[in-house]
Each structure stands twice: as structure tokens, then as C-alpha cells.
Amino acid sequence: MSPPDVITTVAALRATVRGWRDAGLTVAVVPTMGALHDGHLQLVRVALERAARVVVTIFVNPAQFSPSEDLDRYPRDEAGDLRKLAAVGAQVCFMPDVGEMYPDGFASAVRIAGLSEGLCGASRPHHFGGVATVVAKLLNQAGADFAMFGEKDYQQLLVVRRMAADLDIPTEIVGVPTVREPDGLALSSRNAYLDEARRRVAPMLYAELGAAARDLGRGAAAGARLGQTRAALEAAGFDAVEYVELRAAETLEALDLIADRPGRLLAAVMLGGVRLIDNVPVDAAR
Ligand code: PAF
């Protein structure tokens, strides 16, 4: 398939989308930070099922990294990304530079209370504000019917959905199930940082979450059961368990027991300096 058209300015993106709209075509946008893997490509495939034209955005957003995080060494592979996007058939790749997204004098920020606090927000207090700000801009710039986000970043998905609803952005936010390696490890650009030994430990995160989700679904109390999960993860070789928590799937309120509301079990762990996150649904066993 032909490579996507590369667009670097907001004005050119708007003109392209306007042309599609004038031709009666539907549009989806897939926001990414590049270093594309099959999880991203799955978002593009789902986008192509929903819409006639797909814009993939690639922008490593400085506003969502703290000074101690990996902004400078975040993996980048522009040529590889464009080849992958050509293979799946995305029509446009929007790759603005930092000056285009945050010109001199930029002074605004979007803050989503509640959903941004706790879980990943506890150790990364500025992260979701940076995500919400850049996604609000990207949604306004693209003016798409649909925007695709992976469930791998479950808290991010809910933050973005809340933000779009609160700010009256008329783009439907679509959550797409996590794509996994055959051994269960959720695909992530940061998996590239794992050495061979740690790569063998990493899938235990999904295995332990799955085992705990089954017990919670059968009525186990989170307080007691998740202590076991923490201990099992530490024994498996993770350096630290940042959190492992049962929350309500729609609101992220803390839950101790699964009753009639669907739950979500979410975790973040450290492995050799690499921070891994994952989550699984928890439903009451019938
Ligand atoms: O999930 C990501 O890659 C980023 O947080 C996003 C949504 C592209 C915003 O920069």
C-alpha cells in the first residue's frame, strides 16, 4: 500500500480533513507517540473499520513527562513508523514539531479532577494533565468522528473520555482491547528497554492479574487477595509494585468486592528501571 501523506502543520491537517468532509467521508484519528508496535496498528485497523479516512498522529508530548522521566530517550523510529502505517493503510500521518503544538506564549492546560488522581496519577502527578491537554488539541485539530485509544492505558482512556465529554468535543472516544505477546505481556514501546532476563519476568504481571481477577470475580475481598498478588509479583522478580488495585470499571472508584458493577484490576510495577503497567477486567462469576 502507498505510504501515508505526512503533514506537519495544523493548517494543512485541517485543509485535508475539510476536503474529506466535503467529499462526505468519515474520519478517525489515532493519537500516538510513535515507536509503533502492533498495539498501535490494531488501533489503526479498528479506525479503518469505523471510518473512511484515518489520521495517525505521532508526537512525543513533552508536557506529559516529568523532568526525571524518559523524554530524551523515548524510542523514535520515523522511517519504520511510516512503513508500518503504509502496510496497514492509514492515509495521513500528522507529525507536528514541538513549536507547532506549543508555540511561544502557549499558556493553557486541561486538568481532569478525580480520574487523574491515584493509580498512575499518584506517582506521575502532572502526567494526565499533559495527556489531556495534548489530546484536547489533537482532537480539535483533527475534527474527527472517532478517536481510538488502547485499553492498555485504561486510566488514560477514561481521562480522555471525560475530557471530551466535559469540553463538548464531538469526537467519539473508542477503547480498543490490549494487544499482547503470545506469553501475555501487553505490547508497549517501553518493552524495548527490557533485557532478556527481565523480558522473561515481565509476562508474570498479566498472569498474576488474571489469577487475582478470577478470585475477585468469585467474591474474594480485594484487601486480602491483592496482598497475595503483591507478594507473588515481588517473588517473581519485579523490583517494586507501585500499585495493584481493584477499581470500578466506569468511574475508577476504589472497590473491595465485586458485586453487580464491573471492575477493573490495574497495576504498575518496576522492572530493572522500566515501569510497566497493565490491567484486566473483573466481572462477577455467574
Ligand atoms: O498513549 C499515548 O501514546 C499518549 O499518551 C497519547 C494519547 C498519544 C498522548 O500523547
PDB file of N, CA and C and ligand atoms in Angstrom, residues 30-34 40 43 57-61 64-65 74 127-128 130-132 134-135 138 148-150 153 156 160 189, ligand 1:
ATOM      1  N   VAL A  30      -5.983   8.525  15.346  1.00  0.00           N
ATOM      2  CA  VAL A  30      -5.309   7.619  16.281  1.00  0.00           C
ATOM      3  C   VAL A  30      -4.100   8.366  16.846  1.00  0.00           C
ATOM      4  N   PRO A  31      -4.224   8.930  18.069  1.00  0.00           N
ATOM      5  CA  PRO A  31      -3.088   9.650  18.651  1.00  0.00           C
ATOM      6  C   PRO A  31      -2.033   8.675  19.176  1.00  0.00           C
ATOM      7  N   THR A  32      -0.760   8.907  18.832  1.00  0.00           N
ATOM      8  CA  THR A  32       0.336   8.064  19.324  1.00  0.00           C
ATOM      9  C   THR A  32       1.557   8.941  19.588  1.00  0.00           C
ATOM     10  N   MET A  33       2.549   8.315  20.234  1.00  0.00           N
ATOM     11  CA  MET A  33       3.851   8.979  20.381  1.00  0.00           C
ATOM     12  C   MET A  33       4.885   8.262  19.510  1.00  0.00           C
ATOM     13  N   GLY A  34       4.439   7.511  18.508  1.00  0.00           N
ATOM     14  CA  GLY A  34       5.369   6.832  17.604  1.00  0.00           C
ATOM     15  C   GLY A  34       5.946   5.573  18.215  1.00  0.00           C
ATOM     16  N   HIS A  40      -0.486  -0.348  18.446  1.00  0.00           N
ATOM     17  CA  HIS A  40      -0.897   0.862  17.718  1.00  0.00           C
ATOM     18  C   HIS A  40      -1.561   0.483  16.390  1.00  0.00           C
ATOM     19  N   LEU A  43      -5.044  -0.298  16.681  1.00  0.00           N
ATOM     20  CA  LEU A  43      -5.891   0.907  16.770  1.00  0.00           C
ATOM     21  C   LEU A  43      -6.200   1.427  15.368  1.00  0.00           C
ATOM     22  N   THR A  57      -1.549  10.337  14.493  1.00  0.00           N
ATOM     23  CA  THR A  57      -0.685  11.437  14.923  1.00  0.00           C
ATOM     24  C   THR A  57       0.519  10.844  15.662  1.00  0.00           C
ATOM     25  N   ILE A  58       1.690  11.386  15.364  1.00  0.00           N
ATOM     26  CA  ILE A  58       2.916  10.981  16.066  1.00  0.00           C
ATOM     27  C   ILE A  58       3.521  12.242  16.663  1.00  0.00           C
ATOM     28  N   PHE A  59       3.477  12.317  17.987  1.00  0.00           N
ATOM     29  CA  PHE A  59       4.033  13.489  18.674  1.00  0.00           C
ATOM     30  C   PHE A  59       4.448  13.051  20.073  1.00  0.00           C
ATOM     31  N   VAL A  60       5.745  13.106  20.348  1.00  0.00           N
ATOM     32  CA  VAL A  60       6.230  12.768  21.693  1.00  0.00           C
ATOM     33  C   VAL A  60       6.033  14.033  22.524  1.00  0.00           C
ATOM     34  N   ASN A  61       5.020  13.976  23.376  1.00  0.00           N
ATOM     35  CA  ASN A  61       4.472  15.169  24.032  1.00  0.00           C
ATOM     36  C   ASN A  61       5.245  15.519  25.305  1.00  0.00           C
ATOM     37  N   GLN A  64       3.704  15.628  29.032  1.00  0.00           N
ATOM     38  CA  GLN A  64       3.258  14.509  29.869  1.00  0.00           C
ATOM     39  C   GLN A  64       4.415  13.743  30.507  1.00  0.00           C
ATOM     40  N   PHE A  65       5.642  14.266  30.357  1.00  0.00           N
ATOM     41  CA  PHE A  65       6.815  13.653  31.001  1.00  0.00           C
ATOM     42  C   PHE A  65       7.275  14.583  32.111  1.00  0.00           C
ATOM     43  N   TYR A  74      13.073   8.437  24.858  1.00  0.00           N
ATOM     44  CA  TYR A  74      11.863   7.750  24.401  1.00  0.00           C
ATOM     45  C   TYR A  74      12.107   7.248  22.976  1.00  0.00           C
ATOM     46  N   HIS A 127       1.193  13.971  34.789  1.00  0.00           N
ATOM     47  CA  HIS A 127       1.078  13.200  33.546  1.00  0.00           C
ATOM     48  C   HIS A 127      -0.263  13.385  32.839  1.00  0.00           C
ATOM     49  N   PHE A 128      -1.361  13.171  33.566  1.00  0.00           N
ATOM     50  CA  PHE A 128      -2.657  13.179  32.874  1.00  0.00           C
ATOM     51  C   PHE A 128      -3.081  14.585  32.449  1.00  0.00           C
ATOM     52  N   GLY A 130      -0.943  16.679  31.191  1.00  0.00           N
ATOM     53  CA  GLY A 130      -0.223  16.798  29.913  1.00  0.00           C
ATOM     54  C   GLY A 130      -0.904  16.006  28.816  1.00  0.00           C
ATOM     55  N   VAL A 131      -1.388  14.805  29.168  1.00  0.00           N
ATOM     56  CA  VAL A 131      -2.101  13.977  28.177  1.00  0.00           C
ATOM     57  C   VAL A 131      -3.394  14.679  27.760  1.00  0.00           C
ATOM     58  N   ALA A 132      -4.174  15.131  28.750  1.00  0.00           N
ATOM     59  CA  ALA A 132      -5.485  15.724  28.438  1.00  0.00           C
ATOM     60  C   ALA A 132      -5.305  16.980  27.583  1.00  0.00           C
ATOM     61  N   VAL A 134      -2.773  17.725  25.464  1.00  0.00           N
ATOM     62  CA  VAL A 134      -2.371  17.449  24.075  1.00  0.00           C
ATOM     63  C   VAL A 134      -3.487  16.740  23.313  1.00  0.00           C
ATOM     64  N   VAL A 135      -4.231  15.859  24.004  1.00  0.00           N
ATOM     65  CA  VAL A 135      -5.306  15.151  23.290  1.00  0.00           C
ATOM     66  C   VAL A 135      -6.437  16.122  22.948  1.00  0.00           C
ATOM     67  N   LEU A 138      -5.215  17.760  19.857  1.00  0.00           N
ATOM     68  CA  LEU A 138      -5.225  16.868  18.680  1.00  0.00           C
ATOM     69  C   LEU A 138      -6.657  16.620  18.190  1.00  0.00           C
ATOM     70  N   MET A 148      -9.287   6.672  18.583  1.00  0.00           N
ATOM     71  CA  MET A 148      -9.022   5.349  19.150  1.00  0.00           C
ATOM     72  C   MET A 148      -7.946   5.426  20.233  1.00  0.00           C
ATOM     73  N   PHE A 149      -8.209   4.762  21.372  1.00  0.00           N
ATOM     74  CA  PHE A 149      -7.242   4.687  22.468  1.00  0.00           C
ATOM     75  C   PHE A 149      -7.202   3.256  22.988  1.00  0.00           C
ATOM     76  N   GLY A 150      -5.996   2.769  23.323  1.00  0.00           N
ATOM     77  CA  GLY A 150      -5.854   1.395  23.802  1.00  0.00           C
ATOM     78  C   GLY A 150      -6.287   1.268  25.256  1.00  0.00           C
ATOM     79  N   ASP A 153      -3.706   1.526  28.436  1.00  0.00           N
ATOM     80  CA  ASP A 153      -3.641   2.734  29.268  1.00  0.00           C
ATOM     81  C   ASP A 153      -5.066   3.057  29.708  1.00  0.00           C
ATOM     82  N   GLN A 156      -5.869   6.431  31.289  1.00  0.00           N
ATOM     83  CA  GLN A 156      -5.810   7.459  30.229  1.00  0.00           C
ATOM     84  C   GLN A 156      -7.090   7.455  29.388  1.00  0.00           C
ATOM     85  N   VAL A 160      -9.460  10.683  29.022  1.00  0.00           N
ATOM     86  CA  VAL A 160      -9.724  11.300  27.712  1.00  0.00           C
ATOM     87  C   VAL A 160     -11.227  11.333  27.428  1.00  0.00           C
ATOM     88  N   SER A 189       5.738   0.400  23.907  1.00  0.00           N
ATOM     89  CA  SER A 189       7.011   0.878  23.331  1.00  0.00           C
ATOM     90  C   SER A 189       8.141   0.702  24.339  1.00  0.00           C
TER      91      SER A 189
HETATM   92  O1  PAF B   1      -0.867   6.894  24.802  1.00  0.00           O
HETATM   93  C1  PAF B   1      -0.065   7.684  24.256  1.00  0.00           C
HETATM   94  O2  PAF B   1       0.765   7.297  23.439  1.00  0.00           O
HETATM   95  C2  PAF B   1      -0.097   9.165  24.634  1.00  0.00           C
HETATM   96  O3  PAF B   1      -0.348   9.341  25.982  1.00  0.00           O
HETATM   97  C3  PAF B   1      -1.057   9.980  23.755  1.00  0.00           C
HETATM   98  C4  PAF B   1      -2.503   9.560  23.967  1.00  0.00           C
HETATM   99  C5  PAF B   1      -0.676   9.854  22.304  1.00  0.00           C
HETATM  100  C6  PAF B   1      -0.965  11.477  24.148  1.00  0.00           C
HETATM  101  O4  PAF B   1       0.320  11.970  23.961  1.00  0.00           O
END
